[in-house]
Amino acid sequence: MSTEPIVFWGPGSEWFWTMLQFAVVAVTLVGIYVQFRLQRAANAFDQLNRITAEMDSETMLRARLEVARAIAAGDALPDGGMALVANYWEKVASLVRGGHVDRAVLYESGGSGAPLWWAAVADAARDVRRSREDPTIWKQFEWLAKAFTAHAEKKKEPFAFDHDAVVRIFTAGIPVLEDRIRMLEESRLPPERTASPARRARRPI
């Protein structure tokens, strides 16, 4: 064992300052990494909120309702409603494919959305491609639906969106969409028009 004194200052203290610098750099890197993770989580949360907000906007709710009613009735899908929904998913898919939206976060928050909607509009989308002679229409949307379907199969949680399932799911969703639209409409009314009859009766004149 060395009997030489440990030097922290002056000649012979170089080892101490080297170790101190290393410790400072290590702590700094850890801090940067933690900050990066926090910023990334915040960005992912913000992206998810914006994506969800657009899907739940009144315009999109009405478009989804039009499509749902057509599917339930066995009618041709409305061009306007279908285009709004398909364009929405096309934009989301493009952001995901470009690395601007975290694919894992989007999948975990509702990975069945793209596959379900693609199953609903696939035939109509292919008709649009043929009529416009443009095979690239909504290709990113189709890619995202297939990517999420493959991911679900790997997790042994496969989606089963055949025709009957699509009709059943969209039929069941009609009253939900109608109620959400009603709530949005009522939110724009004066309070006295949205209160229940019982509450209005108790309100002083």
Tab-separated table of C-alpha atoms in Angstrom:
chain	number	residue	atom	x	y	z
A	1	MET	CA	0.000	0.000	0.000
A	2	SER	CA	1.305	3.426	-0.916
A	3	THR	CA	2.143	5.674	2.017
A	4	GLU	CA	2.305	8.803	-0.093
A	5	PRO	CA	-0.293	11.418	0.894
A	6	ILE	CA	-3.244	11.993	-1.391
A	7	VAL	CA	-2.815	15.378	-3.046
A	8	PHE	CA	-5.854	17.464	-3.983
A	9	TRP	CA	-4.097	20.729	-4.720
A	10	GLY	CA	-0.904	21.720	-6.419
A	11	PRO	CA	1.656	19.359	-7.995
A	12	GLY	CA	0.471	15.764	-8.064
A	13	SER	CA	-3.218	16.706	-7.929
A	14	GLU	CA	-3.757	16.309	-11.680
A	15	TRP	CA	-5.516	12.969	-11.172
A	16	PHE	CA	-8.105	14.604	-8.914
A	17	TRP	CA	-8.978	17.361	-11.375
A	18	THR	CA	-9.148	14.881	-14.240
A	19	MET	CA	-11.604	12.726	-12.288
A	20	LEU	CA	-13.582	15.803	-11.271
A	21	GLN	CA	-13.875	16.923	-14.886
A	22	PHE	CA	-14.988	13.444	-15.879
A	23	ALA	CA	-17.654	13.452	-13.154
A	24	VAL	CA	-18.933	16.890	-14.255
A	25	VAL	CA	-19.141	15.757	-17.884
A	26	ALA	CA	-20.949	12.559	-16.871
A	27	VAL	CA	-23.488	14.446	-14.759
A	28	THR	CA	-24.007	16.964	-17.567
A	29	LEU	CA	-24.629	14.195	-20.100
A	30	VAL	CA	-27.103	12.503	-17.773
A	31	GLY	CA	-28.906	15.809	-17.311
A	32	ILE	CA	-29.049	16.393	-21.065
A	33	TYR	CA	-30.372	12.863	-21.611
A	34	VAL	CA	-33.097	13.299	-18.980
A	35	GLN	CA	-34.058	16.673	-20.453
A	36	PHE	CA	-34.174	15.145	-23.927
A	37	ARG	CA	-36.441	12.327	-22.724
A	38	LEU	CA	-38.758	14.780	-21.001
A	39	GLN	CA	-38.889	17.019	-24.072
A	40	ARG	CA	-39.561	14.041	-26.314
A	41	ALA	CA	-42.392	12.872	-24.049
A	42	ALA	CA	-43.874	16.377	-24.028
A	43	ASN	CA	-43.672	16.582	-27.815
A	44	ALA	CA	-45.315	13.167	-28.215
A	45	PHE	CA	-48.105	14.201	-25.835
A	46	ASP	CA	-48.631	17.458	-27.740
A	47	GLN	CA	-48.692	15.638	-31.084
A	48	LEU	CA	-51.221	13.138	-29.784
A	49	ASN	CA	-53.432	15.912	-28.425
A	50	ARG	CA	-53.419	17.752	-31.757
A	51	ILE	CA	-54.153	14.587	-33.732
A	52	THR	CA	-57.001	13.671	-31.391
A	53	ALA	CA	-58.398	17.205	-31.408
A	54	GLU	CA	-58.654	17.230	-35.193
A	55	MET	CA	-60.313	13.812	-35.295
A	56	ASP	CA	-62.806	14.959	-32.664
A	57	SER	CA	-63.571	18.310	-34.283
A	58	GLU	CA	-67.187	18.943	-35.257
A	59	THR	CA	-66.348	18.822	-38.961
A	60	MET	CA	-64.733	15.410	-38.597
A	61	LEU	CA	-67.488	14.117	-36.332
A	62	ARG	CA	-70.087	15.017	-38.958
A	63	ALA	CA	-68.004	13.420	-41.703
A	64	ARG	CA	-67.595	10.260	-39.651
A	65	LEU	CA	-71.325	10.203	-38.955
A	66	GLU	CA	-72.141	10.459	-42.676
A	67	VAL	CA	-69.829	7.561	-43.434
A	68	ALA	CA	-71.172	5.492	-40.538
A	69	ARG	CA	-74.777	5.976	-41.646
A	70	ALA	CA	-73.924	4.981	-45.204
A	71	ILE	CA	-72.135	1.840	-44.041
A	72	ALA	CA	-75.013	0.883	-41.744
A	73	ALA	CA	-77.530	1.371	-44.576
A	74	GLY	CA	-75.409	-0.409	-47.156
A	75	ASP	CA	-75.254	2.731	-49.298
A	76	ALA	CA	-72.355	4.172	-51.268
A	77	LEU	CA	-70.042	6.210	-49.092
A	78	PRO	CA	-70.536	9.984	-49.316
A	79	ASP	CA	-67.704	11.510	-51.307
A	80	GLY	CA	-67.221	14.495	-49.022
A	81	GLY	CA	-67.293	12.627	-45.733
A	82	MET	CA	-65.065	9.831	-46.981
A	83	ALA	CA	-62.538	12.291	-48.424
A	84	LEU	CA	-62.309	14.238	-45.158
A	85	VAL	CA	-61.621	11.101	-43.137
A	86	ALA	CA	-59.225	9.614	-45.685
A	87	ASN	CA	-57.310	12.891	-46.042
A	88	TYR	CA	-56.998	13.094	-42.267
A	89	TRP	CA	-55.458	9.621	-42.069
A	90	GLU	CA	-53.273	10.360	-45.097
A	91	LYS	CA	-51.821	13.353	-43.268
A	92	VAL	CA	-51.276	11.413	-40.053
A	93	ALA	CA	-49.641	8.552	-41.941
A	94	SER	CA	-47.327	10.953	-43.781
A	95	LEU	CA	-46.223	12.473	-40.475
A	96	VAL	CA	-45.601	9.027	-39.017
A	97	ARG	CA	-43.683	7.801	-42.039
A	98	GLY	CA	-41.596	10.961	-42.057
A	99	GLY	CA	-40.644	10.448	-38.416
A	100	HIS	CA	-42.505	13.532	-37.205
A	101	VAL	CA	-45.046	11.573	-35.143
A	102	ASP	CA	-44.068	8.695	-32.871
A	103	ARG	CA	-45.543	5.538	-34.400
A	104	ALA	CA	-45.499	3.624	-31.091
A	105	VAL	CA	-47.338	6.390	-29.237
A	106	LEU	CA	-49.969	6.654	-31.956
A	107	TYR	CA	-50.460	2.885	-31.991
A	108	GLU	CA	-50.818	2.604	-28.225
A	109	SER	CA	-53.314	5.469	-28.144
A	110	GLY	CA	-55.620	3.819	-30.670
A	111	GLY	CA	-53.862	1.636	-33.186
A	112	SER	CA	-57.070	0.122	-34.499
A	113	GLY	CA	-58.275	3.465	-35.899
A	114	ALA	CA	-56.368	3.453	-39.181
A	115	PRO	CA	-57.000	-0.245	-39.963
A	116	LEU	CA	-60.704	0.092	-39.145
A	117	TRP	CA	-61.172	3.165	-41.306
A	118	TRP	CA	-59.163	1.691	-44.151
A	119	ALA	CA	-61.343	-1.422	-44.032
A	120	ALA	CA	-64.375	0.868	-44.244
A	121	VAL	CA	-63.215	2.992	-47.192
A	122	ALA	CA	-60.791	0.684	-49.053
A	123	ASP	CA	-63.155	-0.263	-51.874
A	124	ALA	CA	-64.294	3.322	-52.389
A	125	ALA	CA	-60.662	4.505	-52.271
A	126	ARG	CA	-59.694	2.060	-54.993
A	127	ASP	CA	-62.615	3.305	-57.098
A	128	VAL	CA	-61.308	6.853	-56.702
A	129	ARG	CA	-57.838	5.732	-57.776
A	130	ARG	CA	-59.237	4.087	-60.886
A	131	SER	CA	-61.491	7.001	-61.804
A	132	ARG	CA	-58.666	9.510	-61.405
A	133	GLU	CA	-56.034	7.151	-62.800
A	134	ASP	CA	-53.839	7.892	-59.797
A	135	PRO	CA	-52.680	4.854	-57.768
A	136	THR	CA	-51.014	7.090	-55.168
A	137	ILE	CA	-54.243	8.486	-53.737
A	138	TRP	CA	-54.346	7.712	-49.989
A	139	LYS	CA	-51.365	5.370	-50.271
A	140	GLN	CA	-49.889	6.632	-47.003
A	141	PHE	CA	-53.204	5.928	-45.279
A	142	GLU	CA	-53.165	2.398	-46.669
A	143	TRP	CA	-49.550	1.958	-45.562
A	144	LEU	CA	-50.327	3.032	-41.973
A	145	ALA	CA	-53.319	0.677	-41.789
A	146	LYS	CA	-51.174	-2.242	-42.962
A	147	ALA	CA	-48.309	-1.300	-40.634
A	148	PHE	CA	-50.584	-1.194	-37.591
A	149	THR	CA	-52.291	-4.422	-38.633
A	150	ALA	CA	-48.919	-6.173	-38.902
A	151	HIS	CA	-47.849	-4.760	-35.535
A	152	ALA	CA	-51.051	-6.014	-33.908
A	153	GLU	CA	-50.447	-9.485	-35.355
A	154	LYS	CA	-46.916	-9.523	-33.914
A	155	LYS	CA	-48.360	-8.665	-30.517
A	156	LYS	CA	-50.892	-11.472	-30.995
A	157	GLU	CA	-53.719	-8.916	-30.870
A	158	PRO	CA	-54.906	-9.171	-34.479
A	159	PHE	CA	-57.625	-6.901	-35.816
A	160	ALA	CA	-60.593	-8.629	-37.458
A	161	PHE	CA	-62.237	-5.968	-39.576
A	162	ASP	CA	-64.125	-7.967	-42.164
A	163	HIS	CA	-67.266	-6.534	-43.779
A	164	ASP	CA	-69.651	-7.743	-41.075
A	165	ALA	CA	-67.427	-6.380	-38.314
A	166	VAL	CA	-67.153	-3.000	-40.024
A	167	VAL	CA	-70.937	-2.749	-40.401
A	168	ARG	CA	-71.457	-3.756	-36.783
A	169	ILE	CA	-68.868	-1.338	-35.401
A	170	PHE	CA	-70.020	1.654	-37.432
A	171	THR	CA	-73.692	0.972	-36.752
A	172	ALA	CA	-72.980	0.887	-33.028
A	173	GLY	CA	-71.016	4.114	-33.325
A	174	ILE	CA	-73.823	6.162	-34.885
A	175	PRO	CA	-75.607	7.115	-31.621
A	176	VAL	CA	-72.244	7.952	-30.025
A	177	LEU	CA	-71.343	10.318	-32.858
A	178	GLU	CA	-74.826	11.843	-32.808
A	179	ASP	CA	-74.576	12.471	-29.080
A	180	ARG	CA	-71.139	14.053	-29.353
A	181	ILE	CA	-72.366	16.388	-32.081
A	182	ARG	CA	-75.385	17.273	-29.944
A	183	MET	CA	-73.078	18.139	-27.052
A	184	LEU	CA	-70.992	20.409	-29.291
A	185	GLU	CA	-74.107	22.130	-30.584
A	186	GLU	CA	-75.417	22.663	-27.059
A	187	SER	CA	-72.072	24.071	-25.944
A	188	ARG	CA	-72.680	27.028	-28.268
A	189	LEU	CA	-76.130	27.794	-26.838
A	190	PRO	CA	-76.842	30.215	-23.957
A	191	PRO	CA	-76.940	28.436	-20.563
A	192	GLU	CA	-80.702	28.884	-20.191
A	193	ARG	CA	-81.291	26.895	-23.386
A	194	THR	CA	-79.029	24.003	-22.385
A	195	ALA	CA	-80.274	23.519	-18.838
A	196	SER	CA	-82.667	20.661	-18.205
A	197	PRO	CA	-86.409	21.471	-17.718
A	198	ALA	CA	-86.112	20.595	-14.033
A	199	ARG	CA	-83.189	22.978	-13.536
A	200	ARG	CA	-84.970	25.742	-15.469
A	201	ALA	CA	-88.025	25.300	-13.228
A	202	ARG	CA	-85.909	25.852	-10.127
A	203	ARG	CA	-84.231	28.949	-11.551
A	204	PRO	CA	-85.567	32.168	-9.931
A	205	ILE	CA	-87.374	34.633	-12.191
